[in-house]
Amino acid sequence: MTRNQIREIRSHLMQGLHAMSGQLNTGITALENCPDDTDFASQLAQHGLSVAMQRRGVARIREMEAALKRLSQADYGVCEECGEEIGVARLKANPSARLCVHCQSAMEDGLLDRARRCA
């Protein structure tokens, strides 16, 4: 990858981190005391959705932070599964990608050992 491509990907990651951090700062709303069971059930469902979104946001931030660390290393852009180049277009679209398109597809199809990948 060229320096300009690395700079562009770094900028994309930083913008993504900033956006995700802003979204997480909105927080999770507290459950209010509702005399109506229907209102409480609705609040409970919304609260569960908010918690799930927060968790997903935190996981995404961790992925972006890890990608920023890898970006400064020589092996950034190399598939962690097969060792081939991931491809600049894929990295621009998803800078935290750790797998090439072929290996990502194989993992999603259950053809790669996910336990080994997550270790």
Short mmCIF file of C-alpha atoms in Angstrom, two decimals:
data_model
loop_
_atom_site.label_atom_id
_atom_site.label_comp_id
_atom_site.label_asym_id
_atom_site.label_seq_id
_atom_site.Cartn_x
_atom_site.Cartn_y
_atom_site.Cartn_z
CA MET A 1 0.00 0.00 0.00
CA THR A 2 1.12 3.52 -0.67
CA ARG A 3 1.51 6.15 2.04
CA ASN A 4 -1.48 8.02 0.65
CA GLN A 5 -3.64 4.89 0.89
CA ILE A 6 -2.50 4.31 4.47
CA ARG A 7 -3.20 7.95 5.32
CA GLU A 8 -6.67 7.68 3.76
CA ILE A 9 -7.48 4.51 5.69
CA ARG A 10 -6.18 6.03 8.94
CA SER A 11 -8.39 9.07 8.37
CA HIS A 12 -11.40 6.84 7.69
CA LEU A 13 -10.74 4.90 10.91
CA MET A 14 -10.39 8.08 12.96
CA GLN A 15 -13.65 9.47 11.56
CA GLY A 16 -15.38 6.18 12.34
CA LEU A 17 -14.04 6.17 15.90
CA HIS A 18 -15.21 9.73 16.43
CA ALA A 19 -18.68 8.94 15.09
CA MET A 20 -19.03 5.74 17.15
CA SER A 21 -17.83 7.47 20.31
CA GLY A 22 -20.43 10.18 19.80
CA GLN A 23 -23.16 7.58 19.39
CA LEU A 24 -22.10 5.75 22.55
CA ASN A 25 -22.16 8.98 24.55
CA THR A 26 -25.92 9.19 24.07
CA GLY A 27 -26.14 6.52 26.75
CA ILE A 28 -28.76 4.04 27.74
CA THR A 29 -32.01 5.41 29.07
CA ALA A 30 -33.06 4.26 32.51
CA LEU A 31 -36.28 2.38 32.98
CA GLU A 32 -38.95 4.61 34.45
CA ASN A 33 -41.57 3.54 36.95
CA CYS A 34 -44.61 2.72 34.79
CA PRO A 35 -47.95 1.86 36.32
CA ASP A 36 -49.08 0.38 32.99
CA ASP A 37 -47.66 -3.09 32.20
CA THR A 38 -47.82 -2.39 28.46
CA ASP A 39 -45.75 0.78 28.80
CA PHE A 40 -43.26 -1.03 31.01
CA ALA A 41 -42.94 -3.89 28.51
CA SER A 42 -42.34 -1.37 25.74
CA GLN A 43 -39.68 0.41 27.82
CA LEU A 44 -38.05 -2.89 28.68
CA ALA A 45 -37.84 -3.87 25.01
CA GLN A 46 -36.37 -0.46 24.12
CA HIS A 47 -33.87 -0.75 26.96
CA GLY A 48 -32.77 -4.19 25.72
CA LEU A 49 -32.31 -2.80 22.23
CA SER A 50 -30.26 0.11 23.59
CA VAL A 51 -28.00 -2.24 25.55
CA ALA A 52 -27.45 -4.45 22.50
CA MET A 53 -26.60 -1.42 20.36
CA GLN A 54 -24.16 -0.17 23.01
CA ARG A 55 -22.40 -3.55 23.10
CA ARG A 56 -22.16 -3.66 19.33
CA GLY A 57 -20.81 -0.11 19.29
CA VAL A 58 -18.15 -0.94 21.88
CA ALA A 59 -17.11 -4.01 19.87
CA ARG A 60 -16.88 -1.89 16.70
CA ILE A 61 -14.72 0.69 18.48
CA ARG A 62 -12.38 -2.07 19.67
CA GLU A 63 -12.12 -3.37 16.09
CA MET A 64 -11.25 0.12 14.81
CA GLU A 65 -8.68 0.69 17.56
CA ALA A 66 -7.06 -2.66 16.77
CA ALA A 67 -7.01 -1.74 13.07
CA LEU A 68 -5.26 1.55 13.89
CA LYS A 69 -2.58 -0.38 15.78
CA ARG A 70 -2.18 -2.85 12.92
CA LEU A 71 -2.00 0.00 10.42
CA SER A 72 1.39 1.01 11.78
CA GLN A 73 2.69 -2.55 11.43
CA ALA A 74 4.03 -4.20 8.31
CA ASP A 75 1.36 -6.90 8.30
CA TYR A 76 -1.63 -4.56 8.02
CA GLY A 77 -3.67 -5.51 4.98
CA VAL A 78 -2.53 -9.14 5.06
CA CYS A 79 -5.21 -11.79 5.61
CA GLU A 80 -4.79 -13.41 9.01
CA GLU A 81 -6.00 -16.72 7.61
CA CYS A 82 -4.22 -17.25 4.27
CA GLY A 83 -1.50 -14.57 4.34
CA GLU A 84 -2.58 -12.99 1.04
CA GLU A 85 -3.14 -9.26 0.54
CA ILE A 86 -6.63 -8.18 1.58
CA GLY A 87 -6.90 -5.54 -1.12
CA VAL A 88 -7.01 -1.77 -0.88
CA ALA A 89 -10.65 -1.49 -2.03
CA ARG A 90 -11.80 -3.83 0.77
CA LEU A 91 -9.67 -2.01 3.34
CA LYS A 92 -11.09 1.34 2.26
CA ALA A 93 -14.60 -0.04 2.62
CA ASN A 94 -13.81 -1.82 5.90
CA PRO A 95 -10.49 -0.68 7.39
CA SER A 96 -10.78 -3.12 10.29
CA ALA A 97 -11.01 -6.14 7.95
CA ARG A 98 -8.69 -8.93 9.07
CA LEU A 99 -9.58 -11.42 6.35
CA CYS A 100 -9.56 -11.30 2.57
CA VAL A 101 -12.89 -11.64 0.79
CA HIS A 102 -12.33 -15.35 0.09
CA CYS A 103 -11.49 -16.25 3.71
CA GLN A 104 -14.27 -14.01 5.09
CA SER A 105 -16.75 -15.78 2.86
CA ALA A 106 -15.40 -19.19 3.94
CA MET A 107 -15.72 -18.19 7.60
CA GLU A 108 -19.30 -17.01 7.11
CA ASP A 109 -20.10 -20.30 5.39
CA GLY A 110 -18.66 -22.19 8.37
CA LEU A 111 -15.68 -23.51 6.45
CA LEU A 112 -13.07 -21.91 8.75
CA ASP A 113 -12.59 -22.88 12.38
CA ARG A 114 -14.11 -19.87 14.17
CA ALA A 115 -12.68 -20.93 17.54
CA ARG A 116 -9.19 -20.80 16.07
CA ARG A 117 -9.90 -17.36 14.53
CA CYS A 118 -11.17 -15.82 17.75
CA ALA A 119 -8.24 -16.98 19.88
#
